[in-house]
PDB file of C-alpha atoms in Angstrom:
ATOM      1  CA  UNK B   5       1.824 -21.996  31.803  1.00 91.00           C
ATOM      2  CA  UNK B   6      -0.024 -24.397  29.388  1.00 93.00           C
ATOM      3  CA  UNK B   7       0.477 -26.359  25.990  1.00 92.00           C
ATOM      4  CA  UNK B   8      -2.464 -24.625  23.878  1.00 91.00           C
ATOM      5  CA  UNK B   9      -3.146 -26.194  20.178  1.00 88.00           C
ATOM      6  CA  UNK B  10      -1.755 -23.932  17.369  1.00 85.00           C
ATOM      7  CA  UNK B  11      -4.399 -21.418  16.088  1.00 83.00           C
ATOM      8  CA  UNK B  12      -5.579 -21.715  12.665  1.00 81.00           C
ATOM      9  CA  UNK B  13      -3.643 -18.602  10.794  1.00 77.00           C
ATOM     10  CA  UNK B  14      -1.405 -16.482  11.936  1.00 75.00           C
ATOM     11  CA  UNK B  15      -2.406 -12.629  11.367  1.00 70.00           C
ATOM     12  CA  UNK B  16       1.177 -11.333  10.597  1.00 67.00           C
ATOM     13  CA  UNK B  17       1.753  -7.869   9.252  1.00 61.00           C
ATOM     14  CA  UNK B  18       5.402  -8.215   8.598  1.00 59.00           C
ATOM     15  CA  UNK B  19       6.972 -10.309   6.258  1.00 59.00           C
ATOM     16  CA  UNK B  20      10.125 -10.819   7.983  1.00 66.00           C
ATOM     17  CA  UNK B  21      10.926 -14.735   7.932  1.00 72.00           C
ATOM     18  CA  UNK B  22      12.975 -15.846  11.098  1.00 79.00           C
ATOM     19  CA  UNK B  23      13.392 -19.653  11.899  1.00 83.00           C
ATOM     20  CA  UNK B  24      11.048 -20.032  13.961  1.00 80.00           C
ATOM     21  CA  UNK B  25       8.186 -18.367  11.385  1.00 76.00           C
ATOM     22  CA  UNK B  26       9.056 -20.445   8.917  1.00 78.00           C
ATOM     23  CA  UNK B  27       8.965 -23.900  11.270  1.00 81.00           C
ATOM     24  CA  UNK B  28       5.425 -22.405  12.168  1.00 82.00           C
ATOM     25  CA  UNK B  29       4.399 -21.696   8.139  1.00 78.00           C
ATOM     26  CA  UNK B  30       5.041 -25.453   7.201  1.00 82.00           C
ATOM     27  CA  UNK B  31       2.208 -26.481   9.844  1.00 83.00           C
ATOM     28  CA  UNK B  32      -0.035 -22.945  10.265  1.00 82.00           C
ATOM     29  CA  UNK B  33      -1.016 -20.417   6.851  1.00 75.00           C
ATOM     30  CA  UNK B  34       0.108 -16.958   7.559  1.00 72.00           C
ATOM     31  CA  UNK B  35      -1.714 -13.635   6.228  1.00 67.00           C
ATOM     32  CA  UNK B  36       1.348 -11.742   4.835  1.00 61.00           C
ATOM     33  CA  UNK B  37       2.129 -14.852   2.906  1.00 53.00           C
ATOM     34  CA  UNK B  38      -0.637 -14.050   0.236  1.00 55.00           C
ATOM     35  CA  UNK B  39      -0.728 -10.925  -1.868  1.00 58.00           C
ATOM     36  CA  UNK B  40      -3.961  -8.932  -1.406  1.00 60.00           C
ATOM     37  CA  UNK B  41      -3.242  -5.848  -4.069  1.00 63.00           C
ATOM     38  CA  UNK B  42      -2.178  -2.654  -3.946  1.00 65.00           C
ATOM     39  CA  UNK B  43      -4.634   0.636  -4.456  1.00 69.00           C
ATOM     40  CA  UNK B  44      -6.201  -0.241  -7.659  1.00 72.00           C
ATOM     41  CA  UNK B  45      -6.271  -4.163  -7.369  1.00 70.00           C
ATOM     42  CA  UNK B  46      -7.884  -4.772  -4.467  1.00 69.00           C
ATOM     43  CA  UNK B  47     -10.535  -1.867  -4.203  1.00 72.00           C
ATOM     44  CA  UNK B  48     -10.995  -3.110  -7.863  1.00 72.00           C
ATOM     45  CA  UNK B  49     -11.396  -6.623  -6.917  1.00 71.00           C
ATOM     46  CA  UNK B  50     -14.318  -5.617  -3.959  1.00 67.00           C
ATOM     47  CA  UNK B  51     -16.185  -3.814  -6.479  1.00 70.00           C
ATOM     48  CA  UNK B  52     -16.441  -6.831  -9.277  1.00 71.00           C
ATOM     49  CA  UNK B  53     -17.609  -8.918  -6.416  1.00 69.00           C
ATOM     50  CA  UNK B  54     -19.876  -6.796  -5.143  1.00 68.00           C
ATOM     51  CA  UNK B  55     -18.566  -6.612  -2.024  1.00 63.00           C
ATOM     52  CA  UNK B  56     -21.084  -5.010   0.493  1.00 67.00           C
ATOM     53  CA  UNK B  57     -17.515  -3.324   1.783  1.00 65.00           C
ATOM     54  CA  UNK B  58     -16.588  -1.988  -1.980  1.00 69.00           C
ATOM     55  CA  UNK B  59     -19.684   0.268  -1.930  1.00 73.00           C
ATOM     56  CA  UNK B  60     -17.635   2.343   0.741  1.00 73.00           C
ATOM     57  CA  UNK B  61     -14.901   3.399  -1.427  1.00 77.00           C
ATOM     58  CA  UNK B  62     -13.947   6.113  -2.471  1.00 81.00           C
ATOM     59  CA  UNK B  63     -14.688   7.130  -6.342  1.00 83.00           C
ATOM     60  CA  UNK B  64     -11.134   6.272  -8.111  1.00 88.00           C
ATOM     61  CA  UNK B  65      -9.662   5.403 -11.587  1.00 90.00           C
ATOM     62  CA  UNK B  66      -6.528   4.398 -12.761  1.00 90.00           C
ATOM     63  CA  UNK B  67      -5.088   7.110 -14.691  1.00 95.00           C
ATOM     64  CA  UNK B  68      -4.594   5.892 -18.426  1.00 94.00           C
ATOM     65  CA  UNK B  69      -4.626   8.961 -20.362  1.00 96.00           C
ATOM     66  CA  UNK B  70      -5.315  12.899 -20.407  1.00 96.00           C
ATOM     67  CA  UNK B  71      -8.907  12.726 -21.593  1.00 95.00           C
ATOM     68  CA  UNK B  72      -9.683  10.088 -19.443  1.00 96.00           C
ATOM     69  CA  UNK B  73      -8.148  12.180 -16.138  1.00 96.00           C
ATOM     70  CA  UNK B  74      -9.903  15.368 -17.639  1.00 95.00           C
ATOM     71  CA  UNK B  75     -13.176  13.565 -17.203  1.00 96.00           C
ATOM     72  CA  UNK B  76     -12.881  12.726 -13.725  1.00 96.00           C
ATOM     73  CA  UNK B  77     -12.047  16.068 -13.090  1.00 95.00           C
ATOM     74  CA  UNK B  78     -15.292  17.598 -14.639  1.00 93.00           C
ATOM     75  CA  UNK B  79     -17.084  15.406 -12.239  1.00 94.00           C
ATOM     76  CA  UNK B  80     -14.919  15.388  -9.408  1.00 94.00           C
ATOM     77  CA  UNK B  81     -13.153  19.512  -9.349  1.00 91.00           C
ATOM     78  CA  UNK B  82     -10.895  18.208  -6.135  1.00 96.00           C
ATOM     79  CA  UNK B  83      -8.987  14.890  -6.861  1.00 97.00           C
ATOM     80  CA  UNK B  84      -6.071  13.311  -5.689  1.00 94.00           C
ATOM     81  CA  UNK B  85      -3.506  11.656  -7.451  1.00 95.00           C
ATOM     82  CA  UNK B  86      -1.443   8.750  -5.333  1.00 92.00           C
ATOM     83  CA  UNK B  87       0.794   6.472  -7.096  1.00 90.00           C
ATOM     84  CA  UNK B  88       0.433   2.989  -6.903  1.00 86.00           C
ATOM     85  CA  UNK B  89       3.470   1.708  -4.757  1.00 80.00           C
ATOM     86  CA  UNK B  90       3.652   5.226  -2.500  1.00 73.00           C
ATOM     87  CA  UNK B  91       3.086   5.062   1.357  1.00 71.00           C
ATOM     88  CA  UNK B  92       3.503   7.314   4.491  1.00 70.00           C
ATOM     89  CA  UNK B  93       2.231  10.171   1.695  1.00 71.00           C
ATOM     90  CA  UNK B  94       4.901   9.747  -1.092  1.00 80.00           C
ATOM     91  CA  UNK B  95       3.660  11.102  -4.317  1.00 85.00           C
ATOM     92  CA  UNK B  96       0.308  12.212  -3.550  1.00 91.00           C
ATOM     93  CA  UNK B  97      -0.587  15.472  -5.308  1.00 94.00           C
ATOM     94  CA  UNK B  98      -3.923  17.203  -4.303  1.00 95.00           C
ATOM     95  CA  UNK B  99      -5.410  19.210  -7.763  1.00 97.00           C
ATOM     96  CA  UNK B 100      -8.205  21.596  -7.736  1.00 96.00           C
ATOM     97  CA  UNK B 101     -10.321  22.698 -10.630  1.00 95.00           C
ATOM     98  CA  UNK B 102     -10.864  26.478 -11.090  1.00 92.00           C
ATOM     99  CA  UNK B 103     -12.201  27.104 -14.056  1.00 89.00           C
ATOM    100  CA  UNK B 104      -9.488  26.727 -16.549  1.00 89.00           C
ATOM    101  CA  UNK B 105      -7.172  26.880 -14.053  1.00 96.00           C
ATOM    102  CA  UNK B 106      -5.795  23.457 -11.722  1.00 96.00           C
ATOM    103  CA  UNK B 107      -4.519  24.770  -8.696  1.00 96.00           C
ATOM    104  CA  UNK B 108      -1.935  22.045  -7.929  1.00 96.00           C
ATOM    105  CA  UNK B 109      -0.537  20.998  -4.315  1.00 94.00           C
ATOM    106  CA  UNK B 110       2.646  19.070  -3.957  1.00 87.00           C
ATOM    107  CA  UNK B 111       3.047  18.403  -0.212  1.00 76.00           C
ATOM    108  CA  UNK B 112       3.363  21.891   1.180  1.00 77.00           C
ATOM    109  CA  UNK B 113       4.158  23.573  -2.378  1.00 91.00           C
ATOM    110  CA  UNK B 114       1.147  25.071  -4.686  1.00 94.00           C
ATOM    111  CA  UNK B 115       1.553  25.802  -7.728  1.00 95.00           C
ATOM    112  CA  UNK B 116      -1.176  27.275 -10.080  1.00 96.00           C
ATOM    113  CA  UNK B 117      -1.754  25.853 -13.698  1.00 96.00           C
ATOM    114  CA  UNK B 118      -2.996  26.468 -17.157  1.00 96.00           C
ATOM    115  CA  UNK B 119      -4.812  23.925 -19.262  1.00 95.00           C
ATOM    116  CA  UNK B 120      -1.670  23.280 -21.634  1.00 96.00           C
ATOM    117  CA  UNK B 121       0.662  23.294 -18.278  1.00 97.00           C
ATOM    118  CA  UNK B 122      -1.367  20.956 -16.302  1.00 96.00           C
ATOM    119  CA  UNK B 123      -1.725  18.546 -19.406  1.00 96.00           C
ATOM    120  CA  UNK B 124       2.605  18.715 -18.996  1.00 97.00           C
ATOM    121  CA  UNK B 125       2.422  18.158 -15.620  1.00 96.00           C
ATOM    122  CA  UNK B 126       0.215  15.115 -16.275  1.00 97.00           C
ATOM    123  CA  UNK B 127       2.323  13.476 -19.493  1.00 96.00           C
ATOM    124  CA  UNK B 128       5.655  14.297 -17.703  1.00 96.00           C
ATOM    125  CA  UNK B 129       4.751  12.847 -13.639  1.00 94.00           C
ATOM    126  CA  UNK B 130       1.198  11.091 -13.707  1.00 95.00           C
ATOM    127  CA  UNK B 131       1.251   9.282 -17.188  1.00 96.00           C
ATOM    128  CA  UNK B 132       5.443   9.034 -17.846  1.00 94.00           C
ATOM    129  CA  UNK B 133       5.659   5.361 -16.069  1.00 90.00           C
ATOM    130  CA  UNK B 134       1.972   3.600 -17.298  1.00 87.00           C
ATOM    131  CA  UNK B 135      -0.823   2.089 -14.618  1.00 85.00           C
ATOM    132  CA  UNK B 136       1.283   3.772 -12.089  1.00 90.00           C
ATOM    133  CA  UNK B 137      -1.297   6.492 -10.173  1.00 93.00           C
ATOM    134  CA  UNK B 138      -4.902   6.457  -9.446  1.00 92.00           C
ATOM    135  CA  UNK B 139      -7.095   9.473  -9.359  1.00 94.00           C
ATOM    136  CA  UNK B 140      -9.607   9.648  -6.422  1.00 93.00           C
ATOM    137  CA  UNK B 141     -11.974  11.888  -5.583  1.00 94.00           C
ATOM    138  CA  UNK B 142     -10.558  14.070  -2.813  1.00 94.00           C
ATOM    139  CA  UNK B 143     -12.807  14.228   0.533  1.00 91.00           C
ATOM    140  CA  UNK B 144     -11.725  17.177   2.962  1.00 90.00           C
ATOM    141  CA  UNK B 145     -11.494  15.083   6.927  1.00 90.00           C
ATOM    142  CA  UNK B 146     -10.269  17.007   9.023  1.00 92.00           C
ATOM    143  CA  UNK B 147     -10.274  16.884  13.127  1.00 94.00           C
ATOM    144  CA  UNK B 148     -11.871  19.425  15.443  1.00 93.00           C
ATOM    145  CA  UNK B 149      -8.769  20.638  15.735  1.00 94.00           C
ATOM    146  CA  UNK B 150      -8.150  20.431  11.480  1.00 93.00           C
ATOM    147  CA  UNK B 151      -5.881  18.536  11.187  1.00 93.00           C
ATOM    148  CA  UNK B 152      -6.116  16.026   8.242  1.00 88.00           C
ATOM    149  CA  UNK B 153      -7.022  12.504   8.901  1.00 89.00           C
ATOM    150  CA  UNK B 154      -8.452   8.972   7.279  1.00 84.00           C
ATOM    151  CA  UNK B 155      -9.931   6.050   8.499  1.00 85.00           C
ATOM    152  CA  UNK B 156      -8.243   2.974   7.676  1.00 82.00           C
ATOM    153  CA  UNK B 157     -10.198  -0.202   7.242  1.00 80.00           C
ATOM    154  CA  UNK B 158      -8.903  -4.184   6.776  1.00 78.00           C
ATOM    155  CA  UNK B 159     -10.830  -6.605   5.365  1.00 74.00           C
ATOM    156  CA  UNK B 160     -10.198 -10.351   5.031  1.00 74.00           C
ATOM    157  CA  UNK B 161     -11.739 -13.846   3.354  1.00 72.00           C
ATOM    158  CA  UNK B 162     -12.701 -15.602   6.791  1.00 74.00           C
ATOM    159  CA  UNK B 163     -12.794 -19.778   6.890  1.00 74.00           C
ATOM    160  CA  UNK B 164     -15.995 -19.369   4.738  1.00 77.00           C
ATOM    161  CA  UNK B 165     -13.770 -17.252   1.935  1.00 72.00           C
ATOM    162  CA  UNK B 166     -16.315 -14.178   2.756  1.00 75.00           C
ATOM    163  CA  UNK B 167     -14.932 -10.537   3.010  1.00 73.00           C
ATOM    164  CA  UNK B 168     -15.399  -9.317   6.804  1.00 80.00           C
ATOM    165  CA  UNK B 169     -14.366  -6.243   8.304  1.00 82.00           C
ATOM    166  CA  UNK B 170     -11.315  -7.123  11.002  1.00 84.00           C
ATOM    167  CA  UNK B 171      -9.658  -3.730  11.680  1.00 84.00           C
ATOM    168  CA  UNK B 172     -10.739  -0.055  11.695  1.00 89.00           C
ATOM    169  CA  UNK B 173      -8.827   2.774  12.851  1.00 89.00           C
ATOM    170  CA  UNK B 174      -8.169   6.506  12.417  1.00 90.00           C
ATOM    171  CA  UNK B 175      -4.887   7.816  11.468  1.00 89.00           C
ATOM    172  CA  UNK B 176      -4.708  11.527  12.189  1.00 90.00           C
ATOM    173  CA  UNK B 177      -2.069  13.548  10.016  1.00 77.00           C
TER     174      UNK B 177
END
């Protein structure tokens, strides 16, 4: 047993505030304390600083309109859609480009689509509620045993306000 100084920030994932955190916030900052983004802000924000980090993202776009989603596709014929404030895989669709037809994959359902019922699809889920999905380009990971994963990386400003790299770790699905 030993009295130790406080450390300079507290690394906190959870935003739960008990007594005792909040005695320790008035003296020490604490991570979860300061909003980073969500899936278009922050990826955005590495990019405009030219982050040596943002150059590892994948290709995305906020989805603003049908023409503007029909373009990505003609680059990109595999996308996914994810909206902004999903987790654990909520409202993630997976779209393929065939020609003139999308085949579309909602969790475990597929559906296959013409142009004028995957422009629906888009107006009436993607683009009803505005700025709420990104489009990414979809990358097929899968395991030696195939099943789906990703790698998930944290970055944060260190005492010098510099992005560095302070967790990586693979999430198999």
């Amino acid at each position: 047993q030993a009295d130790i100084p406080f450390p300079d920030v507290i690394n906190n994932t959870s935003s739960n505030k008990t007594h005792v955190s909040r005695k320790l916030h008035r003296v020490i900052p604490f991570t979860s304390y300061f909003y980073v983004g969500d899936k278009i802000s922050l990826p955005t924000r590495l990019i405009e600083t030219r982050n040596k980090h943002g150059r590892l993202l994948v290709p995305f776009q906020l989805c603003r309109n049908i023409g503007q989603i029909n373009t990505f596709l003609e680059k990109n014929n595999r996308v996914v859609f994810k909206h902004l404030k999903a987790n654990r895989g909520e409202n993630i669709y997976f779209v393929t480009k065939n020609k003139r037809k999308y085949i579309l994959l909602d969790q475990k359902k597929e559906v296959i689509l013409t142009e004028k019922g995957f422009d629906k699809w888009l107006s009436n889920v993607i683009l009803e509620e505005n700025n709420s999905y990104i489009i990414q380009k979809y990358i097929h990971t899968r395991t030696k045993n195939n099943e789906p994963y990703h790698i998930r990386a944290h970055v944060q400003k260190n005492e010098n306000g510099k992005w560095q790299l302070t967790h990586i770790y693979p999430i198999i699905g």
